Amino acid sequence: MDELDTAILRQLQEDARQPNRAIAQKVGIAPSTCLERIRLLRQRGVIRGYHAEVALPALNRSVQAMVAATVRPLSREVVAEFERSVSRLPEVLSVYTMAGSDDFLVHVTAQNIEHLHAFLLDRFTERREILSFRTMIIYQHLTNQVLDPLPPPSDSVTR
Amino acid sequence: MDELDTAILRQLQEDARQPNRAIAQKVGIAPSTCLERIRLLRQRGVIRGYHAEVALPALNRSVQAMVAATVRPLSREVVAEFERSVSRLPEVLSVYTMAGSDDFLVHVTAQNIEHLHAFLLDRFTERREILSFRTMIIYQHLTNQVLDPLPPPSDSVTR
DNA sequence: AATGAAATTTTTGGGCC
DNA sequence: GGCCCAAAAATTTCATT
């Protein structure tokens, strides 16, 4: 992970479909070198994949909410089963498993408020392991598409 | 947004770098047709972009947290400025602007717990508009990379 | 490791159904 | 709106440094 890898990663996070030739030019290396670097980044698992970003309203998903849920018992089995089954629901964008007073934060989308309400009644109210949940409407969700490496933890330089 | 568009979108969300020819074959159309569909999806803004997904530990981001913050006054100016400045911090992955008892949820990453703590003390404690914040550690974050359109709101069929 | 050029594959666009 | 086909462009490989 040198400066070159970082620059290449930045490009691929910004636009994963731009030609290898364009990336090579921007970071100042030959296309073949760039391609080899990208191949290694993928092989080492630094790049996990390439995904299209889709506008949620175009998918009839104009309403977003964060659902904070607590489950009981908080056992390995119940946690794993919650993660698995909830993350597979079509309305669910992501599941955060948390330390704190809420066990999970579930980022969900629906066509509108009525559908959101119906979804929660159908999929959350009925679940026996869910002790309680709170729903918070999301007005806006801003995402940082491009992430650079953070400076290594100071331990790794001093020791 | 017919079945074909949905199938193409699914492919591009799964792997945005697979050749157009491969997508065409999987959804059962000619490559030129597929390319034209993709071009239109982009033009209509359904596809917002293509991004590489990067492993957070490889970027020295092994710790994730959700920070729930409340600000005062909750004016248009303060909200906009919070969104703008906080989303630009390198540790911040995304900012959710919320309805509810918390005004924002901020998804942050750091090298480790010590760096997370330092980041919060440096960037949150000092801010004058932040009334309070709570930090919740994230054990795991599962994401649904592939989203299909939800069925259109029932209004649009009956009326 | 990086380069440059050759071989292969993919994308692109016009004409036709 | 979709398909076929030829030209253009991009990717990939590999011998060389």
mmCIF file of C-alpha atoms in Angstrom, chain A:
data_model
loop_
_atom_site.group_PDB
_atom_site.id
_atom_site.type_symbol
_atom_site.label_atom_id
_atom_site.label_comp_id
_atom_site.label_asym_id
_atom_site.label_seq_id
_atom_site.Cartn_x
_atom_site.Cartn_y
_atom_site.Cartn_z
ATOM 1 C CA MET A 1 0.000 0.000 0.000
ATOM 2 C CA ASP A 2 2.270 2.791 -1.212
ATOM 3 C CA GLU A 3 1.314 6.170 -2.620
ATOM 4 C CA LEU A 4 0.716 4.644 -6.053
ATOM 5 C CA ASP A 5 -1.725 2.053 -4.757
ATOM 6 C CA THR A 6 -3.546 4.764 -2.843
ATOM 7 C CA ALA A 7 -3.867 6.908 -5.956
ATOM 8 C CA ILE A 8 -5.145 3.957 -7.994
ATOM 9 C CA LEU A 9 -7.650 3.050 -5.276
ATOM 10 C CA ARG A 10 -8.877 6.614 -5.189
ATOM 11 C CA GLN A 11 -9.526 6.491 -8.926
ATOM 12 C CA LEU A 12 -11.360 3.181 -8.755
ATOM 13 C CA GLN A 13 -13.532 4.356 -5.879
ATOM 14 C CA GLU A 14 -14.443 7.474 -7.840
ATOM 15 C CA ASP A 15 -15.160 5.701 -11.118
ATOM 16 C CA ALA A 16 -14.672 1.964 -11.330
ATOM 17 C CA ARG A 17 -15.437 1.845 -15.044
ATOM 18 C CA GLN A 18 -12.924 4.324 -16.333
ATOM 19 C CA PRO A 19 -10.380 2.699 -18.679
ATOM 20 C CA ASN A 20 -7.211 1.329 -17.139
ATOM 21 C CA ARG A 21 -5.358 3.599 -19.558
ATOM 22 C CA ALA A 22 -7.020 6.672 -18.012
ATOM 23 C CA ILE A 23 -6.098 5.613 -14.474
ATOM 24 C CA ALA A 24 -2.518 4.903 -15.549
ATOM 25 C CA GLN A 25 -2.230 8.350 -17.062
ATOM 26 C CA LYS A 26 -3.688 10.132 -14.026
ATOM 27 C CA VAL A 27 -1.366 8.401 -11.574
ATOM 28 C CA GLY A 28 1.594 8.674 -13.945
ATOM 29 C CA ILE A 29 2.523 5.071 -14.777
ATOM 30 C CA ALA A 30 2.316 2.762 -17.783
ATOM 31 C CA PRO A 31 -1.034 1.011 -18.404
ATOM 32 C CA SER A 32 0.491 -2.434 -17.964
ATOM 33 C CA THR A 33 1.991 -1.454 -14.610
ATOM 34 C CA CYS A 34 -1.321 -0.030 -13.524
ATOM 35 C CA LEU A 35 -3.135 -3.191 -14.523
ATOM 36 C CA GLU A 36 -0.711 -5.342 -12.544
ATOM 37 C CA ARG A 37 -1.145 -3.126 -9.478
ATOM 38 C CA ILE A 38 -4.922 -3.427 -9.737
ATOM 39 C CA ARG A 39 -4.630 -7.192 -10.146
ATOM 40 C CA LEU A 40 -2.559 -7.395 -6.959
ATOM 41 C CA LEU A 41 -4.925 -5.131 -5.027
ATOM 42 C CA ARG A 42 -7.746 -7.463 -5.938
ATOM 43 C CA GLN A 43 -5.767 -10.572 -5.131
ATOM 44 C CA ARG A 44 -4.720 -9.221 -1.728
ATOM 45 C CA GLY A 45 -8.364 -8.496 -0.958
ATOM 46 C CA VAL A 46 -7.875 -4.728 -0.712
ATOM 47 C CA ILE A 47 -10.415 -4.285 -3.500
ATOM 48 C CA ARG A 48 -13.456 -6.364 -2.588
ATOM 49 C CA GLY A 49 -15.473 -5.700 -5.708
ATOM 50 C CA TYR A 50 -16.950 -3.166 -8.089
ATOM 51 C CA HIS A 51 -20.562 -2.060 -7.753
ATOM 52 C CA ALA A 52 -22.971 0.210 -9.584
ATOM 53 C CA GLU A 53 -24.546 2.856 -7.355
ATOM 54 C CA VAL A 54 -28.270 3.144 -8.033
ATOM 55 C CA ALA A 55 -30.585 6.085 -7.288
ATOM 56 C CA LEU A 56 -33.033 4.870 -4.628
ATOM 57 C CA PRO A 57 -36.086 6.796 -5.927
ATOM 58 C CA ALA A 58 -35.659 5.044 -9.290
ATOM 59 C CA LEU A 59 -36.154 1.744 -7.448
ATOM 60 C CA ASN A 60 -39.354 2.988 -5.732
ATOM 61 C CA ARG A 61 -37.410 3.517 -2.526
ATOM 62 C CA SER A 62 -38.118 7.136 -1.691
ATOM 63 C CA VAL A 63 -38.331 6.695 2.082
ATOM 64 C CA GLN A 64 -35.398 5.688 4.253
ATOM 65 C CA ALA A 65 -35.357 4.873 7.949
ATOM 66 C CA MET A 66 -33.012 3.579 10.603
ATOM 67 C CA VAL A 67 -34.575 0.986 12.863
ATOM 68 C CA ALA A 68 -32.902 0.468 16.251
ATOM 69 C CA ALA A 69 -33.774 -2.999 17.552
ATOM 70 C CA THR A 70 -33.060 -4.969 20.715
ATOM 71 C CA VAL A 71 -33.335 -8.753 20.816
ATOM 72 C CA ARG A 72 -33.476 -11.334 23.608
ATOM 73 C CA PRO A 73 -31.770 -13.541 24.427
ATOM 74 C CA LEU A 74 -28.644 -11.863 23.064
ATOM 75 C CA SER A 75 -27.084 -15.204 22.230
ATOM 76 C CA ARG A 76 -24.756 -16.101 19.389
ATOM 77 C CA GLU A 77 -27.570 -17.990 17.676
ATOM 78 C CA VAL A 78 -30.144 -15.222 17.909
ATOM 79 C CA VAL A 79 -27.671 -12.569 16.732
ATOM 80 C CA ALA A 80 -26.515 -14.646 13.757
ATOM 81 C CA GLU A 81 -30.067 -15.528 12.757
ATOM 82 C CA PHE A 82 -31.183 -11.904 13.018
ATOM 83 C CA GLU A 83 -28.292 -10.710 10.854
ATOM 84 C CA ARG A 84 -28.889 -13.398 8.256
ATOM 85 C CA SER A 85 -32.635 -13.144 7.902
ATOM 86 C CA VAL A 86 -33.003 -9.376 8.240
ATOM 87 C CA SER A 87 -30.227 -8.576 5.778
ATOM 88 C CA ARG A 88 -32.026 -10.742 3.209
ATOM 89 C CA LEU A 89 -35.244 -8.713 3.308
ATOM 90 C CA PRO A 90 -35.605 -6.692 0.082
ATOM 91 C CA GLU A 91 -36.312 -3.454 1.977
ATOM 92 C CA VAL A 92 -33.080 -3.706 3.992
ATOM 93 C CA LEU A 93 -29.965 -1.885 2.770
ATOM 94 C CA SER A 94 -27.689 -2.804 5.653
ATOM 95 C CA VAL A 95 -27.539 -4.172 9.172
ATOM 96 C CA TYR A 96 -25.211 -2.757 11.808
ATOM 97 C CA THR A 97 -24.556 -5.056 14.756
ATOM 98 C CA MET A 98 -23.871 -2.805 17.734
ATOM 99 C CA ALA A 99 -22.412 -2.516 21.175
ATOM 100 C CA GLY A 100 -24.624 -0.288 23.293
ATOM 101 C CA SER A 101 -28.229 -0.026 24.284
ATOM 102 C CA ASP A 102 -29.436 -1.030 20.804
ATOM 103 C CA ASP A 103 -28.323 -4.409 19.507
ATOM 104 C CA PHE A 104 -28.875 -3.573 15.825
ATOM 105 C CA LEU A 105 -29.363 -0.625 13.567
ATOM 106 C CA VAL A 106 -31.175 -1.605 10.389
ATOM 107 C CA HIS A 107 -31.112 0.756 7.425
ATOM 108 C CA VAL A 108 -34.339 0.208 5.480
ATOM 109 C CA THR A 109 -36.077 1.705 2.449
ATOM 110 C CA ALA A 110 -39.681 1.668 1.312
ATOM 111 C CA GLN A 111 -41.896 3.170 -1.382
ATOM 112 C CA ASN A 112 -43.452 5.622 1.076
ATOM 113 C CA ILE A 113 -44.380 6.009 4.730
ATOM 114 C CA GLU A 114 -47.354 3.658 4.453
ATOM 115 C CA HIS A 115 -45.246 0.851 3.029
ATOM 116 C CA LEU A 116 -42.569 1.477 5.655
ATOM 117 C CA HIS A 117 -45.181 1.125 8.370
ATOM 118 C CA ALA A 118 -46.585 -2.047 6.838
ATOM 119 C CA PHE A 119 -43.080 -3.499 6.477
ATOM 120 C CA LEU A 120 -42.278 -2.863 10.135
ATOM 121 C CA LEU A 121 -45.562 -4.340 11.319
ATOM 122 C CA ASP A 122 -45.114 -7.406 9.117
ATOM 123 C CA ARG A 123 -41.417 -8.070 9.646
ATOM 124 C CA PHE A 124 -40.504 -6.673 13.050
ATOM 125 C CA THR A 125 -43.547 -6.591 15.288
ATOM 126 C CA GLU A 126 -44.180 -10.282 14.727
ATOM 127 C CA ARG A 127 -40.662 -11.551 15.451
ATOM 128 C CA ARG A 128 -40.517 -13.262 18.813
ATOM 129 C CA GLU A 129 -36.832 -12.492 19.511
ATOM 130 C CA ILE A 130 -37.316 -8.742 19.028
ATOM 131 C CA LEU A 131 -37.833 -7.139 22.419
ATOM 132 C CA SER A 132 -38.416 -3.643 21.037
ATOM 133 C CA PHE A 133 -37.578 -1.346 18.181
ATOM 134 C CA ARG A 134 -37.562 2.369 17.452
ATOM 135 C CA THR A 135 -37.895 3.831 13.973
ATOM 136 C CA MET A 136 -36.101 7.003 12.935
ATOM 137 C CA ILE A 137 -36.823 8.575 9.561
ATOM 138 C CA ILE A 138 -33.758 9.547 7.507
ATOM 139 C CA TYR A 139 -34.019 12.958 5.842
ATOM 140 C CA GLN A 140 -30.728 12.622 4.001
ATOM 141 C CA HIS A 141 -27.844 10.192 3.661
ATOM 142 C CA LEU A 142 -24.481 11.524 2.529
ATOM 143 C CA THR A 143 -21.776 9.012 1.694
ATOM 144 C CA ASN A 144 -18.047 9.406 1.257
ATOM 145 C CA GLN A 145 -17.367 7.314 -1.833
ATOM 146 C CA VAL A 146 -13.594 7.789 -1.726
ATOM 147 C CA LEU A 147 -11.605 6.609 1.283
ATOM 148 C CA ASP A 148 -7.850 6.968 1.635
ATOM 149 C CA PRO A 149 -5.800 4.860 4.047
ATOM 150 C CA LEU A 150 -5.527 6.417 7.498
ATOM 151 C CA PRO A 151 -1.996 6.912 8.848
ATOM 152 C CA PRO A 152 -0.840 3.634 10.430
ATOM 153 C CA PRO A 153 -1.440 3.369 14.196
ATOM 154 C CA SER A 154 1.459 5.069 15.991
ATOM 155 C CA ASP A 155 2.402 1.731 17.615
ATOM 156 C CA SER A 156 3.526 0.342 14.285
ATOM 157 C CA VAL A 157 6.147 3.062 13.772
ATOM 158 C CA THR A 158 7.558 3.322 17.284
ATOM 159 C CA ARG A 159 7.851 -0.364 18.091
#
